[in-house]
PDB file of C-alpha atoms in Angstrom:
ATOM      1  CA  MET A   1       0.000   0.000   0.000  1.00 40.00           C
ATOM      2  CA  ALA A   2       1.076   3.569  -0.591  1.00 38.00           C
ATOM      3  CA  LEU A   3       2.869   5.199   2.292  1.00 44.00           C
ATOM      4  CA  PHE A   4       4.762   8.379   2.986  1.00 43.00           C
ATOM      5  CA  SER A   5       6.648   9.387   6.090  1.00 46.00           C
ATOM      6  CA  VAL A   6       6.802  12.733   7.822  1.00 49.00           C
ATOM      7  CA  PHE A   7       9.663  13.517  10.197  1.00 47.00           C
ATOM      8  CA  LYS A   8       9.401  16.135  12.883  1.00 49.00           C
ATOM      9  CA  GLY A   9      11.575  16.713  15.908  1.00 47.00           C
ATOM     10  CA  SER A  10      14.568  14.504  16.477  1.00 52.00           C
ATOM     11  CA  PRO A  11      14.820  11.967  13.615  1.00 57.00           C
ATOM     12  CA  GLU A  12      17.178   9.489  15.271  1.00 79.00           C
ATOM     13  CA  LEU A  13      14.408   6.947  16.037  1.00 90.00           C
ATOM     14  CA  PRO A  14      13.268   4.590  13.230  1.00 93.00           C
ATOM     15  CA  THR A  15       9.794   5.258  11.871  1.00 95.00           C
ATOM     16  CA  ALA A  16       7.147   2.723  10.873  1.00 96.00           C
ATOM     17  CA  VAL A  17       7.025   1.309   7.345  1.00 96.00           C
ATOM     18  CA  ASN A  18       4.662  -0.997   5.421  1.00 97.00           C
ATOM     19  CA  ILE A  19       1.602   0.414   7.174  1.00 97.00           C
ATOM     20  CA  THR A  20      -1.591  -1.449   6.249  1.00 97.00           C
ATOM     21  CA  TRP A  21      -5.263  -1.344   7.199  1.00 98.00           C
ATOM     22  CA  SER A  22      -7.025  -4.690   7.672  1.00 97.00           C
ATOM     23  CA  SER A  23     -10.791  -4.509   8.154  1.00 98.00           C
ATOM     24  CA  ILE A  24     -13.534  -7.156   8.124  1.00 98.00           C
ATOM     25  CA  ASN A  25     -17.108  -6.246   9.100  1.00 98.00           C
ATOM     26  CA  PHE A  26     -15.705  -2.921  10.407  1.00 98.00           C
ATOM     27  CA  LYS A  27     -13.312  -4.567  12.857  1.00 98.00           C
ATOM     28  CA  THR A  28     -10.164  -2.724  11.837  1.00 98.00           C
ATOM     29  CA  ILE A  29      -6.546  -3.544  12.663  1.00 98.00           C
ATOM     30  CA  LEU A  30      -3.621  -1.287  11.782  1.00 98.00           C
ATOM     31  CA  ARG A  31      -0.314  -3.086  11.123  1.00 98.00           C
ATOM     32  CA  TRP A  32       3.228  -1.911  10.413  1.00 98.00           C
ATOM     33  CA  GLN A  33       6.922  -2.745  10.712  1.00 96.00           C
ATOM     34  CA  PRO A  34       9.584  -2.978  12.192  1.00 96.00           C
ATOM     35  CA  LYS A  35       9.510  -4.425  15.691  1.00 96.00           C
ATOM     36  CA  PRO A  36      10.801  -1.658  18.004  1.00 94.00           C
ATOM     37  CA  SER A  37      14.006  -1.921  19.977  1.00 91.00           C
ATOM     38  CA  ASP A  38      14.652   0.519  22.846  1.00 90.00           C
ATOM     39  CA  TYR A  39      11.688   2.622  21.802  1.00 94.00           C
ATOM     40  CA  PHE A  40       7.880   2.401  21.507  1.00 95.00           C
ATOM     41  CA  TYR A  41       5.027   3.291  19.173  1.00 96.00           C
ATOM     42  CA  THR A  42       1.930   5.389  19.790  1.00 96.00           C
ATOM     43  CA  VAL A  43      -0.888   5.540  17.236  1.00 97.00           C
ATOM     44  CA  GLU A  44      -2.841   8.695  16.465  1.00 97.00           C
ATOM     45  CA  ILE A  45      -6.003   8.489  14.354  1.00 97.00           C
ATOM     46  CA  HIS A  46      -6.797  11.670  12.436  1.00 97.00           C
ATOM     47  CA  GLY A  47     -10.229  12.148  10.858  1.00 96.00           C
ATOM     48  CA  GLN A  48     -11.084  14.780   8.303  1.00 92.00           C
ATOM     49  CA  THR A  49     -13.813  16.221  10.541  1.00 91.00           C
ATOM     50  CA  SER A  50     -13.195  14.516  13.877  1.00 89.00           C
ATOM     51  CA  ASP A  51     -10.754  15.111  16.724  1.00 92.00           C
ATOM     52  CA  THR A  52      -7.449  13.267  16.879  1.00 95.00           C
ATOM     53  CA  GLN A  53      -7.554  10.188  19.109  1.00 96.00           C
ATOM     54  CA  LYS A  54      -4.645   8.180  20.502  1.00 96.00           C
ATOM     55  CA  LYS A  55      -4.531   4.390  20.616  1.00 97.00           C
ATOM     56  CA  CYS A  56      -2.002   1.766  21.714  1.00 97.00           C
ATOM     57  CA  ILE A  57       0.068   4.267  23.655  1.00 95.00           C
ATOM     58  CA  LEU A  58       3.707   3.232  24.213  1.00 95.00           C
ATOM     59  CA  THR A  59       3.199  -0.176  22.631  1.00 96.00           C
ATOM     60  CA  ALA A  60       6.004  -2.539  21.691  1.00 95.00           C
ATOM     61  CA  GLU A  61       3.669  -4.329  19.260  1.00 97.00           C
ATOM     62  CA  THR A  62       3.360  -3.699  15.540  1.00 97.00           C
ATOM     63  CA  GLU A  63      -0.404  -3.773  15.301  1.00 97.00           C
ATOM     64  CA  CYS A  64      -3.241  -1.846  16.893  1.00 98.00           C
ATOM     65  CA  ASP A  65      -7.008  -2.432  17.010  1.00 98.00           C
ATOM     66  CA  VAL A  66      -8.496   0.937  16.086  1.00 98.00           C
ATOM     67  CA  THR A  67     -12.098  -0.216  15.640  1.00 98.00           C
ATOM     68  CA  ASP A  68     -13.588   1.865  18.439  1.00 96.00           C
ATOM     69  CA  VAL A  69     -12.212   5.170  17.115  1.00 97.00           C
ATOM     70  CA  LEU A  70     -13.594   4.612  13.598  1.00 97.00           C
ATOM     71  CA  ARG A  71     -17.273   4.598  14.554  1.00 96.00           C
ATOM     72  CA  ASN A  72     -18.083   7.256  11.991  1.00 96.00           C
ATOM     73  CA  VAL A  73     -17.623   4.733   9.193  1.00 97.00           C
ATOM     74  CA  ARG A  74     -18.132   7.260   6.387  1.00 96.00           C
ATOM     75  CA  GLU A  75     -15.305   9.456   7.705  1.00 97.00           C
ATOM     76  CA  THR A  76     -11.888   9.284   6.011  1.00 97.00           C
ATOM     77  CA  TYR A  77      -8.989   8.653   8.381  1.00 98.00           C
ATOM     78  CA  THR A  78      -5.207   8.611   8.392  1.00 97.00           C
ATOM     79  CA  ALA A  79      -3.011   7.039  11.061  1.00 97.00           C
ATOM     80  CA  HIS A  80       0.100   8.679  12.441  1.00 97.00           C
ATOM     81  CA  ILE A  81       2.413   6.116  14.009  1.00 97.00           C
ATOM     82  CA  LEU A  82       4.757   7.915  16.389  1.00 96.00           C
ATOM     83  CA  SER A  83       8.142   6.517  17.364  1.00 95.00           C
ATOM     84  CA  VAL A  84       8.761   7.531  20.981  1.00 94.00           C
ATOM     85  CA  THR A  85      10.711   6.798  24.117  1.00 89.00           C
ATOM     86  CA  SER A  86       8.988   6.823  27.473  1.00 75.00           C
ATOM     87  CA  SER A  87      11.075   9.805  28.612  1.00 62.00           C
ATOM     88  CA  ARG A  88      10.073  11.836  25.559  1.00 55.00           C
ATOM     89  CA  MET A  89       6.325  11.581  26.265  1.00 55.00           C
ATOM     90  CA  ASP A  90       6.613  14.499  28.690  1.00 55.00           C
ATOM     91  CA  ASN A  91       8.694  16.481  26.204  1.00 58.00           C
ATOM     92  CA  PHE A  92       7.027  19.173  24.106  1.00 59.00           C
ATOM     93  CA  GLU A  93       9.137  18.198  21.112  1.00 74.00           C
ATOM     94  CA  GLU A  94       7.083  16.315  18.508  1.00 82.00           C
ATOM     95  CA  PRO A  95       8.465  12.810  17.890  1.00 90.00           C
ATOM     96  CA  PRO A  96       9.141  11.417  14.388  1.00 94.00           C
ATOM     97  CA  PHE A  97       6.200   9.593  12.845  1.00 95.00           C
ATOM     98  CA  ALA A  98       4.985   7.875   9.709  1.00 97.00           C
ATOM     99  CA  VAL A  99       1.619   8.465   8.049  1.00 97.00           C
ATOM    100  CA  SER A 100      -0.624   5.777   6.602  1.00 97.00           C
ATOM    101  CA  GLU A 101      -2.655   5.998   3.439  1.00 97.00           C
ATOM    102  CA  LYS A 102      -6.207   7.288   3.763  1.00 97.00           C
ATOM    103  CA  PHE A 103      -8.858   4.834   4.925  1.00 97.00           C
ATOM    104  CA  THR A 104     -12.660   5.079   4.776  1.00 97.00           C
ATOM    105  CA  PRO A 105     -14.259   2.107   6.590  1.00 97.00           C
ATOM    106  CA  TYR A 106     -17.529   2.309   4.651  1.00 97.00           C
ATOM    107  CA  ASN A 107     -15.687   1.894   1.352  1.00 96.00           C
ATOM    108  CA  ARG A 108     -12.867  -0.413   2.407  1.00 97.00           C
ATOM    109  CA  THR A 109     -14.022  -2.902   5.042  1.00 98.00           C
ATOM    110  CA  ILE A 110     -14.455  -6.434   3.686  1.00 98.00           C
ATOM    111  CA  LEU A 111     -17.848  -8.098   4.093  1.00 98.00           C
ATOM    112  CA  GLY A 112     -17.547 -11.254   6.192  1.00 97.00           C
ATOM    113  CA  LYS A 113     -19.059 -14.665   5.531  1.00 97.00           C
ATOM    114  CA  PRO A 114     -22.873 -14.833   5.666  1.00 97.00           C
ATOM    115  CA  GLU A 115     -24.194 -17.574   7.950  1.00 96.00           C
ATOM    116  CA  ILE A 116     -26.582 -19.969   6.210  1.00 97.00           C
ATOM    117  CA  GLN A 117     -29.321 -20.775   8.719  1.00 96.00           C
ATOM    118  CA  ASN A 118     -31.572 -23.090   6.718  1.00 96.00           C
ATOM    119  CA  TYR A 119     -32.010 -24.510   3.241  1.00 96.00           C
ATOM    120  CA  THR A 120     -34.504 -26.867   1.587  1.00 95.00           C
ATOM    121  CA  GLN A 121     -35.122 -28.273  -1.862  1.00 95.00           C
ATOM    122  CA  LYS A 122     -38.745 -29.235  -2.358  1.00 92.00           C
ATOM    123  CA  ASP A 123     -39.952 -30.239  -5.792  1.00 89.00           C
ATOM    124  CA  SER A 124     -38.547 -27.603  -8.164  1.00 92.00           C
ATOM    125  CA  GLU A 125     -37.802 -24.890  -5.571  1.00 95.00           C
ATOM    126  CA  LEU A 126     -34.572 -24.280  -3.672  1.00 96.00           C
ATOM    127  CA  ASN A 127     -34.946 -22.093  -0.559  1.00 97.00           C
ATOM    128  CA  VAL A 128     -31.922 -20.644   1.231  1.00 97.00           C
ATOM    129  CA  VAL A 129     -32.183 -18.541   4.414  1.00 97.00           C
ATOM    130  CA  PHE A 130     -29.086 -16.774   5.751  1.00 97.00           C
ATOM    131  CA  LYS A 131     -27.999 -14.297   8.416  1.00 97.00           C
ATOM    132  CA  ASP A 132     -26.123 -10.983   8.141  1.00 97.00           C
ATOM    133  CA  PRO A 133     -22.609 -10.859   9.628  1.00 97.00           C
ATOM    134  CA  LEU A 134     -22.374  -8.772  12.795  1.00 98.00           C
ATOM    135  CA  THR A 135     -20.109  -5.771  13.359  1.00 98.00           C
ATOM    136  CA  PRO A 136     -18.294  -4.789  16.594  1.00 98.00           C
ATOM    137  CA  TYR A 137     -20.543  -1.739  16.925  1.00 97.00           C
ATOM    138  CA  THR A 138     -23.626  -1.813  19.162  1.00 96.00           C
ATOM    139  CA  PHE A 139     -26.993  -0.141  19.523  1.00 95.00           C
ATOM    140  CA  PRO A 140     -27.808   1.788  22.746  1.00 95.00           C
ATOM    141  CA  ASN A 141     -29.430  -1.387  24.127  1.00 95.00           C
ATOM    142  CA  GLY A 142     -26.141  -3.280  23.757  1.00 94.00           C
ATOM    143  CA  SER A 143     -27.112  -5.512  20.811  1.00 96.00           C
ATOM    144  CA  PHE A 144     -24.636  -5.723  17.956  1.00 97.00           C
ATOM    145  CA  GLN A 145     -25.301  -3.977  14.680  1.00 97.00           C
ATOM    146  CA  SER A 146     -25.199  -6.106  11.545  1.00 97.00           C
ATOM    147  CA  ILE A 147     -23.640  -5.008   8.293  1.00 97.00           C
ATOM    148  CA  ARG A 148     -27.195  -4.471   6.994  1.00 97.00           C
ATOM    149  CA  ASP A 149     -27.825  -1.946   9.782  1.00 97.00           C
ATOM    150  CA  ILE A 150     -24.893   0.090   8.453  1.00 97.00           C
ATOM    151  CA  PHE A 151     -25.009  -0.431   4.690  1.00 97.00           C
ATOM    152  CA  LYS A 152     -28.820  -0.528   4.463  1.00 96.00           C
ATOM    153  CA  HIS A 153     -29.936  -0.423   0.804  1.00 95.00           C
ATOM    154  CA  ASP A 154     -26.356  -0.492  -0.484  1.00 96.00           C
ATOM    155  CA  LEU A 155     -26.091  -4.130   0.608  1.00 97.00           C
ATOM    156  CA  GLN A 156     -27.043  -7.037  -1.631  1.00 97.00           C
ATOM    157  CA  TYR A 157     -26.425 -10.769  -1.529  1.00 98.00           C
ATOM    158  CA  LYS A 158     -25.594 -13.071  -4.391  1.00 97.00           C
ATOM    159  CA  LEU A 159     -26.342 -16.797  -4.450  1.00 98.00           C
ATOM    160  CA  TYR A 160     -24.128 -18.982  -6.638  1.00 97.00           C
ATOM    161  CA  TYR A 161     -25.645 -22.400  -7.317  1.00 97.00           C
ATOM    162  CA  TRP A 162     -24.997 -25.346  -9.622  1.00 95.00           C
ATOM    163  CA  LYS A 163     -26.110 -28.926 -10.205  1.00 92.00           C
ATOM    164  CA  ASP A 164     -24.205 -31.356  -8.029  1.00 88.00           C
ATOM    165  CA  GLN A 165     -21.165 -32.761  -9.879  1.00 84.00           C
ATOM    166  CA  SER A 166     -21.481 -30.013 -12.496  1.00 83.00           C
ATOM    167  CA  SER A 167     -19.243 -26.978 -13.037  1.00 79.00           C
ATOM    168  CA  GLY A 168     -21.809 -24.669 -14.651  1.00 88.00           C
ATOM    169  CA  LYS A 169     -22.708 -21.964 -12.100  1.00 91.00           C
ATOM    170  CA  LYS A 170     -25.774 -19.746 -12.050  1.00 95.00           C
ATOM    171  CA  ASP A 171     -26.442 -16.819  -9.730  1.00 96.00           C
ATOM    172  CA  ALA A 172     -29.283 -14.824  -8.233  1.00 97.00           C
ATOM    173  CA  ILE A 173     -29.397 -11.560  -6.262  1.00 97.00           C
ATOM    174  CA  THR A 174     -31.514 -10.466  -3.311  1.00 97.00           C
ATOM    175  CA  LYS A 175     -31.708  -7.602  -0.821  1.00 96.00           C
ATOM    176  CA  SER A 176     -33.567  -9.762   1.715  1.00 96.00           C
ATOM    177  CA  HIS A 177     -32.415 -12.659   3.929  1.00 96.00           C
ATOM    178  CA  LYS A 178     -33.499 -15.480   1.628  1.00 96.00           C
ATOM    179  CA  PHE A 179     -33.450 -16.888  -1.890  1.00 97.00           C
ATOM    180  CA  GLU A 180     -36.220 -18.795  -3.662  1.00 96.00           C
ATOM    181  CA  ILE A 181     -34.853 -20.383  -6.835  1.00 95.00           C
ATOM    182  CA  ASN A 182     -36.500 -22.603  -9.458  1.00 95.00           C
ATOM    183  CA  VAL A 183     -34.396 -25.715 -10.048  1.00 94.00           C
ATOM    184  CA  ASP A 184     -34.580 -29.151 -11.653  1.00 92.00           C
ATOM    185  CA  SER A 185     -36.523 -31.318  -9.196  1.00 90.00           C
ATOM    186  CA  THR A 186     -34.587 -34.444 -10.245  1.00 90.00           C
ATOM    187  CA  LYS A 187     -31.155 -32.989  -9.448  1.00 92.00           C
ATOM    188  CA  ASN A 188     -29.320 -32.017  -6.286  1.00 94.00           C
ATOM    189  CA  TYR A 189     -27.707 -28.582  -6.039  1.00 95.00           C
ATOM    190  CA  CYS A 190     -24.700 -27.041  -4.315  1.00 95.00           C
ATOM    191  CA  PHE A 191     -24.494 -23.346  -3.445  1.00 96.00           C
ATOM    192  CA  TYR A 192     -22.878 -20.547  -1.434  1.00 97.00           C
ATOM    193  CA  VAL A 193     -23.817 -16.960  -0.549  1.00 98.00           C
ATOM    194  CA  GLN A 194     -21.710 -13.788  -0.834  1.00 98.00           C
ATOM    195  CA  GLY A 195     -22.434 -10.216   0.251  1.00 98.00           C
ATOM    196  CA  ILE A 196     -21.828  -7.473  -2.313  1.00 97.00           C
ATOM    197  CA  ILE A 197     -21.784  -3.651  -2.382  1.00 97.00           C
ATOM    198  CA  PRO A 198     -22.460  -2.740  -6.056  1.00 96.00           C
ATOM    199  CA  SER A 199     -21.725   0.959  -5.505  1.00 94.00           C
ATOM    200  CA  ARG A 200     -18.081   0.289  -4.630  1.00 94.00           C
ATOM    201  CA  ARG A 201     -15.216   0.579  -7.067  1.00 91.00           C
ATOM    202  CA  GLU A 202     -13.132  -1.974  -5.147  1.00 90.00           C
ATOM    203  CA  ASN A 203     -13.884  -4.792  -2.689  1.00 91.00           C
ATOM    204  CA  ARG A 204     -17.405  -5.183  -4.052  1.00 95.00           C
ATOM    205  CA  GLY A 205     -17.653  -8.853  -3.184  1.00 96.00           C
ATOM    206  CA  GLY A 206     -17.223 -10.111   0.376  1.00 97.00           C
ATOM    207  CA  GLN A 207     -16.129 -13.431   1.789  1.00 97.00           C
ATOM    208  CA  GLU A 208     -17.987 -16.510   0.587  1.00 97.00           C
ATOM    209  CA  SER A 209     -20.113 -18.631   2.905  1.00 97.00           C
ATOM    210  CA  VAL A 210     -19.478 -22.344   3.293  1.00 96.00           C
ATOM    211  CA  VAL A 211     -20.553 -24.485   0.321  1.00 96.00           C
ATOM    212  CA  LEU A 212     -23.593 -26.653   1.044  1.00 96.00           C
ATOM    213  CA  CYS A 213     -25.407 -29.251  -1.088  1.00 95.00           C
ATOM    214  CA  THR A 214     -28.931 -30.606  -1.062  1.00 93.00           C
ATOM    215  CA  SER A 215     -29.468 -34.369  -0.853  1.00 90.00           C
ATOM    216  CA  VAL A 216     -32.985 -35.066  -2.082  1.00 77.00           C
ATOM    217  CA  GLY A 217     -33.812 -37.502  -4.880  1.00 58.00           C
ATOM    218  CA  ARG A 218     -30.233 -38.689  -5.111  1.00 51.00           C
ATOM    219  CA  SER A 219     -30.084 -41.764  -7.322  1.00 53.00           C
ATOM    220  CA  ILE A 220     -27.422 -44.448  -7.259  1.00 52.00           C
ATOM    221  CA  LEU A 221     -26.272 -43.215 -10.662  1.00 53.00           C
ATOM    222  CA  ASP A 222     -25.779 -39.698  -9.247  1.00 51.00           C
ATOM    223  CA  GLU A 223     -23.979 -41.083  -6.238  1.00 51.00           C
ATOM    224  CA  TYR A 224     -21.485 -43.370  -7.954  1.00 55.00           C
ATOM    225  CA  GLY A 225     -21.456 -42.352 -11.618  1.00 56.00           C
ATOM    226  CA  ALA A 226     -21.874 -44.260 -14.887  1.00 60.00           C
ATOM    227  CA  GLU A 227     -18.371 -45.763 -14.760  1.00 69.00           C
ATOM    228  CA  VAL A 228     -19.293 -47.960 -11.798  1.00 66.00           C
ATOM    229  CA  PHE A 229     -22.341 -49.300 -13.622  1.00 66.00           C
ATOM    230  CA  ILE A 230     -20.243 -50.137 -16.679  1.00 80.00           C
ATOM    231  CA  ILE A 231     -17.806 -52.079 -14.513  1.00 83.00           C
ATOM    232  CA  ILE A 232     -20.671 -53.938 -12.798  1.00 83.00           C
ATOM    233  CA  ALA A 233     -22.242 -54.750 -16.172  1.00 80.00           C
ATOM    234  CA  VAL A 234     -18.952 -56.137 -17.533  1.00 82.00           C
ATOM    235  CA  ILE A 235     -18.493 -58.311 -14.423  1.00 89.00           C
ATOM    236  CA  ALA A 236     -22.096 -59.548 -14.661  1.00 85.00           C
ATOM    237  CA  ILE A 237     -21.676 -60.459 -18.342  1.00 89.00           C
ATOM    238  CA  ALA A 238     -18.446 -62.293 -17.555  1.00 84.00           C
ATOM    239  CA  ILE A 239     -20.122 -64.282 -14.764  1.00 89.00           C
ATOM    240  CA  ILE A 240     -23.086 -65.186 -16.991  1.00 89.00           C
ATOM    241  CA  THR A 241     -20.762 -66.228 -19.823  1.00 87.00           C
ATOM    242  CA  LEU A 242     -18.703 -68.363 -17.455  1.00 83.00           C
ATOM    243  CA  ALA A 243     -21.869 -69.997 -16.091  1.00 81.00           C
ATOM    244  CA  VAL A 244     -23.092 -70.812 -19.602  1.00 82.00           C
ATOM    245  CA  VAL A 245     -19.724 -72.270 -20.600  1.00 80.00           C
ATOM    246  CA  LEU A 246     -19.563 -74.417 -17.462  1.00 80.00           C
ATOM    247  CA  SER A 247     -23.122 -75.625 -18.034  1.00 80.00           C
ATOM    248  CA  VAL A 248     -22.304 -76.694 -21.598  1.00 78.00           C
ATOM    249  CA  ILE A 249     -19.155 -78.524 -20.472  1.00 80.00           C
ATOM    250  CA  LEU A 250     -21.011 -80.387 -17.694  1.00 78.00           C
ATOM    251  CA  CYS A 251     -23.836 -81.286 -20.041  1.00 79.00           C
ATOM    252  CA  LYS A 252     -21.401 -82.755 -22.614  1.00 74.00           C
ATOM    253  CA  ARG A 253     -19.660 -84.796 -19.897  1.00 72.00           C
ATOM    254  CA  LYS A 254     -22.975 -86.268 -18.713  1.00 72.00           C
ATOM    255  CA  LYS A 255     -23.855 -87.363 -22.266  1.00 69.00           C
ATOM    256  CA  ALA A 256     -20.426 -88.866 -22.855  1.00 66.00           C
ATOM    257  CA  LYS A 257     -20.481 -91.061 -19.689  1.00 60.00           C
ATOM    258  CA  PRO A 258     -23.527 -93.273 -20.585  1.00 61.00           C
ATOM    259  CA  ALA A 259     -22.102 -93.802 -24.080  1.00 56.00           C
ATOM    260  CA  ARG A 260     -18.890 -95.236 -22.615  1.00 54.00           C
ATOM    261  CA  GLU A 261     -20.821 -97.541 -20.293  1.00 56.00           C
ATOM    262  CA  LYS A 262     -22.669 -99.165 -23.289  1.00 55.00           C
ATOM    263  CA  GLU A 263     -19.446-100.102 -25.132  1.00 56.00           C
ATOM    264  CA  PRO A 264     -18.706-103.977 -24.907  1.00 56.00           C
ATOM    265  CA  LEU A 265     -15.685-105.072 -22.896  1.00 52.00           C
ATOM    266  CA  ASN A 266     -12.769-106.435 -24.944  1.00 52.00           C
ATOM    267  CA  GLY A 267     -12.401-110.244 -24.817  1.00 50.00           C
ATOM    268  CA  VAL A 268     -15.922-111.051 -23.584  1.00 45.00           C
TER     269      VAL A 268
END
């Protein structure tokens, strides 16, 4: 990611490099390098319209959870990572620091995996019910907000589905919590769900849910494939052929034995 550094005050301390934002469902972690030696880091979060807030003060780590200071998810933020010594914290001299690229949670956080709660395939209809991923942010009553509570009408979900043991995928889109899809009643289907934000330029698609498959009307042919039936048929034909051959041989032997018994003995 793009990064530039700004040095103020005494520049003898190393400054952070490779600063990255990592955010899933608005839980946001700031990471950087290198590991400090004989000094510490302090993170300052600067918003375009909000007050500067400090996080992870005098930390020896190279990551910082900044989720709680990014509650205004439409705000654009930058992080200043200060390189400091404990003695310099009381000094009025500004320590050297590095500046991250700009980050807007609403545009950059990755949508997490939807949770599939229920699915059925009855006759020619596939029904899939799923649940929105939750965010770390809460309502006044303490319950967690979902990504739908934040994105509202910007949020859609896409269902990818295909016939079991087939590679041809189809898809459907919904803004609700469920899909109702017309399918072939004689086939089983596999599927997964993915959240999407169509208005984004990047990171439109989120993480994919687990892949699940229906199991109704599954025939032996679907289960094991045509190759197994061909092998069984060949074995059956071989057994029948062997039985016929053995029957013919035994029958000829039975006819030959009485004929030998009727032949006169030599010298009688």
